[in-house]
PDB file of C-alpha atoms in Angstrom:
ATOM      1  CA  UNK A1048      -0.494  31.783  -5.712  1.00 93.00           C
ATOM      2  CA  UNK A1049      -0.481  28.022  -7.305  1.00 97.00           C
ATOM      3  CA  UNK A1050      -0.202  26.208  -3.786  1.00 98.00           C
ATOM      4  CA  UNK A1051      -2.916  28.547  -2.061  1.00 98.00           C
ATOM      5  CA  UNK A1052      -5.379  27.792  -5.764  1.00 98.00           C
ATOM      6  CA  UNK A1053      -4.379  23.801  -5.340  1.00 98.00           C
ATOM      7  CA  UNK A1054      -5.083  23.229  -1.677  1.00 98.00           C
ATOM      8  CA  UNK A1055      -8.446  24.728  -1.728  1.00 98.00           C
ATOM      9  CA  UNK A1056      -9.187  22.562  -4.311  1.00 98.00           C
ATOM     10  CA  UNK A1057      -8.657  19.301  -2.679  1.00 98.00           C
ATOM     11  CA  UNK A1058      -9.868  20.971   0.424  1.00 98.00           C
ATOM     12  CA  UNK A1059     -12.491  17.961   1.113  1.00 98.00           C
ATOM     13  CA  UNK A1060      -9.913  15.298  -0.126  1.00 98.00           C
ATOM     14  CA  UNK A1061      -7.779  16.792   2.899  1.00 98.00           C
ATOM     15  CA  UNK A1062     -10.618  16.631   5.056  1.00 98.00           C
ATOM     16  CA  UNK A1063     -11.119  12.855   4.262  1.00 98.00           C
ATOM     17  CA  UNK A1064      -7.290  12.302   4.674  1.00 98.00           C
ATOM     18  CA  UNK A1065      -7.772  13.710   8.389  1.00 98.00           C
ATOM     19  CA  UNK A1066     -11.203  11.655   9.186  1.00 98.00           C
ATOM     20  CA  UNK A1067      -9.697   8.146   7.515  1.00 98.00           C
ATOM     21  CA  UNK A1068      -9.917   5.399  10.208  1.00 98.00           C
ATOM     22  CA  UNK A1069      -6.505   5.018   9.594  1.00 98.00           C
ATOM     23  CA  UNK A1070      -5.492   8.793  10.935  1.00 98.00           C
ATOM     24  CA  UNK A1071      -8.236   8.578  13.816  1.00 97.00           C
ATOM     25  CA  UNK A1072      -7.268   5.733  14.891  1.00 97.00           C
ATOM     26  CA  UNK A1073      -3.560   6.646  14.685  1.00 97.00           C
ATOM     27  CA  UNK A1074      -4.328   9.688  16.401  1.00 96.00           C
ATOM     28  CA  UNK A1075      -6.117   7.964  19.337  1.00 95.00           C
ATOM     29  CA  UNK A1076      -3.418   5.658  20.079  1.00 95.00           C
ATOM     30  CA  UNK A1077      -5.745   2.685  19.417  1.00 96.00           C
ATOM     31  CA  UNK A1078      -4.352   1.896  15.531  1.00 97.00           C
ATOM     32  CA  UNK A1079      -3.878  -1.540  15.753  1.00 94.00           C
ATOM     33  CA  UNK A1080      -0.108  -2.718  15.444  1.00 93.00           C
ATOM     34  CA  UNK A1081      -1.092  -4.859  12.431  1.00 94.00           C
ATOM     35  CA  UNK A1082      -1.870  -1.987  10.240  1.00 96.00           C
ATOM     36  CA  UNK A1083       0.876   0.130  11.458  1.00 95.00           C
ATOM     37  CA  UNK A1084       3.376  -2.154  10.764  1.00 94.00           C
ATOM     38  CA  UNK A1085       1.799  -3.005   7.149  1.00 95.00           C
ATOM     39  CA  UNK A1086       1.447   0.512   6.360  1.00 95.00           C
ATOM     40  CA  UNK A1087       5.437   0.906   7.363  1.00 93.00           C
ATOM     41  CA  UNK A1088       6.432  -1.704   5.021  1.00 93.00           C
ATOM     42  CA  UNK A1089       4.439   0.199   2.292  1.00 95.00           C
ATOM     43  CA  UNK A1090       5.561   3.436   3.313  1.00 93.00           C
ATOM     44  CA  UNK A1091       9.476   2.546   2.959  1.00 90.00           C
ATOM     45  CA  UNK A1092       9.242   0.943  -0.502  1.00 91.00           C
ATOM     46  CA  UNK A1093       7.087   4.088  -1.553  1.00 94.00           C
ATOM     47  CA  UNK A1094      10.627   5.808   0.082  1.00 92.00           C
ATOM     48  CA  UNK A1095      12.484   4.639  -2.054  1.00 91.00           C
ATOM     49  CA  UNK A1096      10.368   5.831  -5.590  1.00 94.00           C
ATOM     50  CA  UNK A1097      10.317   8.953  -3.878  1.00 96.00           C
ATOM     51  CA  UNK A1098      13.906   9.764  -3.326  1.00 95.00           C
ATOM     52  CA  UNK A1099      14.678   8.963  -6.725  1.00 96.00           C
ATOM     53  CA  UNK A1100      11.740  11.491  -8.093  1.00 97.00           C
ATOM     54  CA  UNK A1101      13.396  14.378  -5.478  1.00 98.00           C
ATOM     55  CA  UNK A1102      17.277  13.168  -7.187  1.00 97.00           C
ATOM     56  CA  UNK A1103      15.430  13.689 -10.467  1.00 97.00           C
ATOM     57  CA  UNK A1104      13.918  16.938  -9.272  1.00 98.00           C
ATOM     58  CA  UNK A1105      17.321  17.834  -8.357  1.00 98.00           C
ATOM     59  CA  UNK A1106      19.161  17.111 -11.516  1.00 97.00           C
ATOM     60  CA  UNK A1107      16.502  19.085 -13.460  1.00 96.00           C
ATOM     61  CA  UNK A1108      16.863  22.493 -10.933  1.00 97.00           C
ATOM     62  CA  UNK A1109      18.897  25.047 -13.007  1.00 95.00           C
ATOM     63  CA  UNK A1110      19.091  27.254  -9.272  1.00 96.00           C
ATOM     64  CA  UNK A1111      21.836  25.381  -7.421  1.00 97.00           C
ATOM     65  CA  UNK A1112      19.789  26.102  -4.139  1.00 97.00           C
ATOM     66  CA  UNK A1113      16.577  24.117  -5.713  1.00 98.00           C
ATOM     67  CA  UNK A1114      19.066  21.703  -6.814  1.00 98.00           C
ATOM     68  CA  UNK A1115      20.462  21.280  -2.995  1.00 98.00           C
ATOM     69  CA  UNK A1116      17.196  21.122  -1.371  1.00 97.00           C
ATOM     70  CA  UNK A1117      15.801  18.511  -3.563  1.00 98.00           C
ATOM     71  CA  UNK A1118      18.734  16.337  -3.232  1.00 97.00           C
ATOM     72  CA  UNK A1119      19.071  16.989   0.830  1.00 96.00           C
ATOM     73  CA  UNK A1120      15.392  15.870   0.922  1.00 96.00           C
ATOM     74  CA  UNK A1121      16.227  12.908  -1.013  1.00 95.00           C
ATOM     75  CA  UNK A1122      18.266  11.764   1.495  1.00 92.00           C
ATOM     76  CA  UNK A1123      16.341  12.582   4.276  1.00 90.00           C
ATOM     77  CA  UNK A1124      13.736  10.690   2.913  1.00 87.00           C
ATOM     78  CA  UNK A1125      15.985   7.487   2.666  1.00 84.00           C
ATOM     79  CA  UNK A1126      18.262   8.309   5.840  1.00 82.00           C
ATOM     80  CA  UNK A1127      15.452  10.078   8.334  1.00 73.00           C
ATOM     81  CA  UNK A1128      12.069   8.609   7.517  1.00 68.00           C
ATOM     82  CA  UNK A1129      13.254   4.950   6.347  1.00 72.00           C
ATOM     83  CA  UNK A1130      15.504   4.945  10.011  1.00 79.00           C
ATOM     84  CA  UNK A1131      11.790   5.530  11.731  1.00 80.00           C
ATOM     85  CA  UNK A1132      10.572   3.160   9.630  1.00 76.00           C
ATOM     86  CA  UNK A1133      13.110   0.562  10.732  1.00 81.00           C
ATOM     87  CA  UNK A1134      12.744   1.392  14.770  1.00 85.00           C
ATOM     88  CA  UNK A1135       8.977   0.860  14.758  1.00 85.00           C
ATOM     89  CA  UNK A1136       9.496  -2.802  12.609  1.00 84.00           C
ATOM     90  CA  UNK A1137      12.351  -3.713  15.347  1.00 85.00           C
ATOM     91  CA  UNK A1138      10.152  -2.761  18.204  1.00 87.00           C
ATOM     92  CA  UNK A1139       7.301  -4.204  16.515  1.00 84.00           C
ATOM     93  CA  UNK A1140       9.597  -7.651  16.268  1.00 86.00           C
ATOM     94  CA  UNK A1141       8.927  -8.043  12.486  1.00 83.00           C
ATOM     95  CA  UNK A1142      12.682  -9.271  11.233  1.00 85.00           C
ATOM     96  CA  UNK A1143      14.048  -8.491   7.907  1.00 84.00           C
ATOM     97  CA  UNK A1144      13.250 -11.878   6.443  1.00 89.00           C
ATOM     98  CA  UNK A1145       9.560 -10.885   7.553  1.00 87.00           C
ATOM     99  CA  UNK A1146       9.301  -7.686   5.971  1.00 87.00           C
ATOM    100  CA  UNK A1147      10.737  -8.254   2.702  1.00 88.00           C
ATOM    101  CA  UNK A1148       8.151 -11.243   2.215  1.00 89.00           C
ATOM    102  CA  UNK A1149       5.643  -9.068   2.275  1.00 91.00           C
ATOM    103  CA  UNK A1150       4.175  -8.160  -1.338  1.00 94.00           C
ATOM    104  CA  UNK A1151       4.120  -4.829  -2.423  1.00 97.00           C
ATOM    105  CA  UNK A1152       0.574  -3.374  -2.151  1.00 98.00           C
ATOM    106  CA  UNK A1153      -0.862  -2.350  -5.389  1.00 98.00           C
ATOM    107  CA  UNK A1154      -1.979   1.029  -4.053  1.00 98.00           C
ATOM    108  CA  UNK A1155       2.170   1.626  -2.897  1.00 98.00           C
ATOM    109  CA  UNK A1156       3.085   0.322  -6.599  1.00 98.00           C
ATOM    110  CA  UNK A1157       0.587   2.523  -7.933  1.00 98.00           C
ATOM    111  CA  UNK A1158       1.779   5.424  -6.423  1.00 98.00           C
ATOM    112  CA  UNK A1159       5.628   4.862  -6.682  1.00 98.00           C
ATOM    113  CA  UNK A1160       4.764   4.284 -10.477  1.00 98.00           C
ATOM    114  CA  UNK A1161       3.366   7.693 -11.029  1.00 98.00           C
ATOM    115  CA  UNK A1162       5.896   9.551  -9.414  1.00 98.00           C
ATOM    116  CA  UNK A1163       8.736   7.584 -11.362  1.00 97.00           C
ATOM    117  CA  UNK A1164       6.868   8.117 -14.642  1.00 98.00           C
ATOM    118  CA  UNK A1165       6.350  11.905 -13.897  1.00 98.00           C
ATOM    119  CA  UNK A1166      10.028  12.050 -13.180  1.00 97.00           C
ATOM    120  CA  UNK A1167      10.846  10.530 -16.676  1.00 96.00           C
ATOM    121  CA  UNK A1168       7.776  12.088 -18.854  1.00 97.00           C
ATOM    122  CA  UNK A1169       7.428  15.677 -17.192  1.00 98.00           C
ATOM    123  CA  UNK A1170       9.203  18.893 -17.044  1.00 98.00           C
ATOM    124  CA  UNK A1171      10.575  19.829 -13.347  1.00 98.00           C
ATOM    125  CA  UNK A1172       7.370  22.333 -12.485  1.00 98.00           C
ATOM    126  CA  UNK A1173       5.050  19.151 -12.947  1.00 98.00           C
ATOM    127  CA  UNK A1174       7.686  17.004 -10.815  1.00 98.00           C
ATOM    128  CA  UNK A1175       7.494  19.233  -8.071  1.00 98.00           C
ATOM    129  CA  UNK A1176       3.727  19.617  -7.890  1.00 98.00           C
ATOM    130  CA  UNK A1177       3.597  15.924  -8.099  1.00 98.00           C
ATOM    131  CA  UNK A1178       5.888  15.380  -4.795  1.00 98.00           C
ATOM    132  CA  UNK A1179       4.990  18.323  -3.041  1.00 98.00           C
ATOM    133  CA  UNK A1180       1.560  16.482  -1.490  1.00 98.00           C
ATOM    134  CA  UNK A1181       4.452  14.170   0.582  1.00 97.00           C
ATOM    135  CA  UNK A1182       5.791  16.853   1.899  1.00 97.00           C
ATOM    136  CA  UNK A1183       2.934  19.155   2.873  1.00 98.00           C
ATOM    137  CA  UNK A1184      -0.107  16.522   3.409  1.00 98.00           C
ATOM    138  CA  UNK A1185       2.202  14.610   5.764  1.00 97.00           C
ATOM    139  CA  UNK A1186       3.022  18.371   7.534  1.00 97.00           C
ATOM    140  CA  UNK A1187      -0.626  19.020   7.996  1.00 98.00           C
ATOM    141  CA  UNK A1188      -1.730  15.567   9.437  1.00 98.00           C
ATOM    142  CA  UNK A1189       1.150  15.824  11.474  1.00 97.00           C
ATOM    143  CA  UNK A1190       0.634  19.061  13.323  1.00 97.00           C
ATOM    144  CA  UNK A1191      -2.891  18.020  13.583  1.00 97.00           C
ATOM    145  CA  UNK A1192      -2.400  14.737  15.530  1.00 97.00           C
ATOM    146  CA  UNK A1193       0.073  16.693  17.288  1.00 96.00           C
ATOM    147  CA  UNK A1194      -2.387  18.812  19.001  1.00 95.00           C
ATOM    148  CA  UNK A1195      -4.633  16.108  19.524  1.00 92.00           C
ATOM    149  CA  UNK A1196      -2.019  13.970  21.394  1.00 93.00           C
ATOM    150  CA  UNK A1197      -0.843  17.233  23.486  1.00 88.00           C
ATOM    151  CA  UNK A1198      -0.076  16.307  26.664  1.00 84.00           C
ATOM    152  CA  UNK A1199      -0.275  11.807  26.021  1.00 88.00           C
ATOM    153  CA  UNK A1200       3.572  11.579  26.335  1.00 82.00           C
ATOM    154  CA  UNK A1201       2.983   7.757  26.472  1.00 90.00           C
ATOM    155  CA  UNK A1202       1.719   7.707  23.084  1.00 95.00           C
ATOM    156  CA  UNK A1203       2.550   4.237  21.174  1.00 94.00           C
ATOM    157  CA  UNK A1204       2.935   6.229  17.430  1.00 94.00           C
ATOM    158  CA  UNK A1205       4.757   9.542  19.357  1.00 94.00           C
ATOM    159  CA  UNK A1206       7.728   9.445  17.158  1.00 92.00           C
ATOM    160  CA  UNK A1207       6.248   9.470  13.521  1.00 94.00           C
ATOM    161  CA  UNK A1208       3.714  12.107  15.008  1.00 95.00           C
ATOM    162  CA  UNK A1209       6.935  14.177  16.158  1.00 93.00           C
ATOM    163  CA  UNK A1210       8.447  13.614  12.520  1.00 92.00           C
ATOM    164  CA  UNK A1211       6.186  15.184  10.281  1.00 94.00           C
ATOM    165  CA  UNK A1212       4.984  17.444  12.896  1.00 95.00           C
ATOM    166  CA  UNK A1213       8.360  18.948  13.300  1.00 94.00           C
ATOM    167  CA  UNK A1214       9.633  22.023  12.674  1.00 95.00           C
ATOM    168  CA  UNK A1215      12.637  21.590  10.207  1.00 94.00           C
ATOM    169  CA  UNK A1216       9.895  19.312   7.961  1.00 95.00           C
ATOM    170  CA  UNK A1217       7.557  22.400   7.995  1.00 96.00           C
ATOM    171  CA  UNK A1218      10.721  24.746   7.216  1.00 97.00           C
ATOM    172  CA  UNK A1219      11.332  22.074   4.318  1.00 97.00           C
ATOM    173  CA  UNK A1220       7.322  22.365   3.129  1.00 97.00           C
ATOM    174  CA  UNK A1221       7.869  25.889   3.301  1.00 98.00           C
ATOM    175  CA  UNK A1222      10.975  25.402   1.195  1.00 98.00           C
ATOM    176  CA  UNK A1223       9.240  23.543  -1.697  1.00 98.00           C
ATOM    177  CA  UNK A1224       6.243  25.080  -1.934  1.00 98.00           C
ATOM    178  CA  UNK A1225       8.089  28.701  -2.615  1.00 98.00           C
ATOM    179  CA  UNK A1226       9.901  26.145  -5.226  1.00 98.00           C
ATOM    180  CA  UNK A1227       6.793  25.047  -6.664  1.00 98.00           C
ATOM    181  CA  UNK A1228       4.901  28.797  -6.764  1.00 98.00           C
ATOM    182  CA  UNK A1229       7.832  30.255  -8.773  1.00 98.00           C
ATOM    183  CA  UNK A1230       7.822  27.531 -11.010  1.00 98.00           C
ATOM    184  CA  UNK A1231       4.376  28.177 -11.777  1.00 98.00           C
ATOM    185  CA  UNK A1232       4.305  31.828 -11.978  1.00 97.00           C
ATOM    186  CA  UNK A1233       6.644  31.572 -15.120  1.00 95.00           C
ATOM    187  CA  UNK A1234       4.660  27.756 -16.450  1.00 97.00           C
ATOM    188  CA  UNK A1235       2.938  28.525 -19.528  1.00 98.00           C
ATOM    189  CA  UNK A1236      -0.765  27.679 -18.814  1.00 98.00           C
ATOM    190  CA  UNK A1237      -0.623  24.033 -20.409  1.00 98.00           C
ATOM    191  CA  UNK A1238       2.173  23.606 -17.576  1.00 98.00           C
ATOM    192  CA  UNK A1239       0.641  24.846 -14.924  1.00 98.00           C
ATOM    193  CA  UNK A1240      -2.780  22.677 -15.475  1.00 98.00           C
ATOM    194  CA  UNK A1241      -0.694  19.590 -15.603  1.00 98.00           C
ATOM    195  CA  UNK A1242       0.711  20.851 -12.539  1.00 98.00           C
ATOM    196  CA  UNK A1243      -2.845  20.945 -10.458  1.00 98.00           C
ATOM    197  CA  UNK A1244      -3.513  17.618 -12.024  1.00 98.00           C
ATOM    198  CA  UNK A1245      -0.403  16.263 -10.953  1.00 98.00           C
ATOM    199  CA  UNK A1246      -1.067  17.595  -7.210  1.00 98.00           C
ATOM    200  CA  UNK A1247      -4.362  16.451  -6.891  1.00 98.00           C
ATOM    201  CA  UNK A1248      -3.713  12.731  -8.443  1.00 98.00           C
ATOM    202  CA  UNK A1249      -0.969  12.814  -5.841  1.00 98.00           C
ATOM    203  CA  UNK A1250      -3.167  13.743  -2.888  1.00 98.00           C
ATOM    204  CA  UNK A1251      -5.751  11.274  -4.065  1.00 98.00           C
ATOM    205  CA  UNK A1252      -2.809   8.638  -3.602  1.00 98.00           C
ATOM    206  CA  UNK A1253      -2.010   9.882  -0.151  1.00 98.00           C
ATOM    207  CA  UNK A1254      -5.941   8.780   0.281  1.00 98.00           C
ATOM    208  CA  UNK A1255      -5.856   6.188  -0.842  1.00 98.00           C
ATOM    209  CA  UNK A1256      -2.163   4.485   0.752  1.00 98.00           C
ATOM    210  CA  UNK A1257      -3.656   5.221   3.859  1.00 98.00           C
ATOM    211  CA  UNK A1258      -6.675   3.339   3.380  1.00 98.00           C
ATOM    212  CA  UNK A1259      -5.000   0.715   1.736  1.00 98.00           C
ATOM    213  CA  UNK A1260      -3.070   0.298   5.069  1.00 98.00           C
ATOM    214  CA  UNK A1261      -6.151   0.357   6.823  1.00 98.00           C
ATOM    215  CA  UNK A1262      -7.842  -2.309   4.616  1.00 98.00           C
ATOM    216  CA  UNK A1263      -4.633  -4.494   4.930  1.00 97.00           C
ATOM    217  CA  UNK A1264      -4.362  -4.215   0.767  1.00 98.00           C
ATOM    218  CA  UNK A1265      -3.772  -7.376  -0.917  1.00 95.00           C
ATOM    219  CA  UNK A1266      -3.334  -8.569  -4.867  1.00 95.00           C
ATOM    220  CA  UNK A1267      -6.862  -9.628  -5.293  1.00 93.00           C
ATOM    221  CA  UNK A1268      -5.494 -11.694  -8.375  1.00 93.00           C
ATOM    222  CA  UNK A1269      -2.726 -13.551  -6.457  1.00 87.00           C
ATOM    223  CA  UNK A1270      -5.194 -16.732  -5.987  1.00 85.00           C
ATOM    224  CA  UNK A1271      -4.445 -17.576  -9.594  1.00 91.00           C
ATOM    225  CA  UNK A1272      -1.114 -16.967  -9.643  1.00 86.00           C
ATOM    226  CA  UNK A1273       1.245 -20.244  -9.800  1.00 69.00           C
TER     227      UNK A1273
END
């Protein structure tokens, strides 16, 4: 099957994903609230590039069921995920004025970029290789740090662990990657290689938006800027 081929073949990329700094420390309890909160600010403008690629998705599906699950996610992602966003900012005290002054990282504009041109340039099997890595890398770190944390009920990052570690988000990976294996069984073989391509540049993202949270990402050309 085309998600059991794909995932062995980033299987080291995952493996860096789960040893980042960013996930250890996140893990541990001991990720500094600096990063967290930049990372957050990232991770809700990426949001919003990402629920339009699932409305996209959705528009494409000619099975009315595809079409309903990408547009349900598309509002999860906006409704669910950007509401956790916005609890950990309030408790963190960053204000709205605060968080919309930050600048968009180049790694989150980067990424929101490719899915938006995928959802333009490429036929629907391509788009949903290309946002499945959101759904199922997130799934995997998630139950991962969950059974790391077992048992630290105090944890400071508890609720996004419980998010993507719970069980209606791994019914919903389920969900799309049966999407994206029948797409693939009838993708003509030109497809279906844009398809891996499309997965693995998206899972080399999900590196690298992590570590841009960890390095605090900035515009390294916004010195000469007026």
């Amino acid at each position: 099957m085309f998600c059991e081929e794909i995932w062995a073949r980033t299987a080291t990329l995952l493996k860096a994903i789960h040893d980042h700094p960013f996930n250890a420390a996140l893990g541990d309890g001991t990720l500094d609230r600096e990063r967290f909160a930049f990372y957050m600010v990232q991770d809700a403008r990426y949001l919003s590039a990402f629920s339009k690629a699932l409305a996209a998705a959705s528009v494409r599906s000619a099975d009315p069921a595809d079409a309903m699950f990408f547009a349900e996610s598309a509002h999860t992602a906006l409704a669910v995920e950007r509401g956790l966003h916005t609890s950990y900012l309030e408790e963190f005290g960053v204000s709205a004025e605060e968080e919309a002054a930050v600048p968009t990282s180049p790694t989150c504009l980067a990424y929101a970029s490719f899915l938006q041109a995928t959802a333009l340039a490429e036929p629907l099997p391509v788009l949903a290789a290309a946002v499945l890595p959101c759904f199922w890398v997130y799934q995997d770190v998630g139950t991962a740090l969950l059974a790391r944390t077992a048992g630290m009920d105090d944890h400071p990052y508890r609720a996004w662990i419980d998010t993507y570690s719970d069980e209606s988000f791994a019914a919903s990976v389920e969900r799309i990657k049966a999407i994206t294996d029948r797409l693939a069984e009838t993708a003509d073989p030109a497809t279906r290689r844009a398809m891996a391509e499309a997965f693995c540049r998206a899972t080399e993202y999900e590196w690298m938006f992590w570590d841009s949270a960890w390095r605090l990402e900035t515009w390294p050309t916004r010195q000469w800027l007026g």
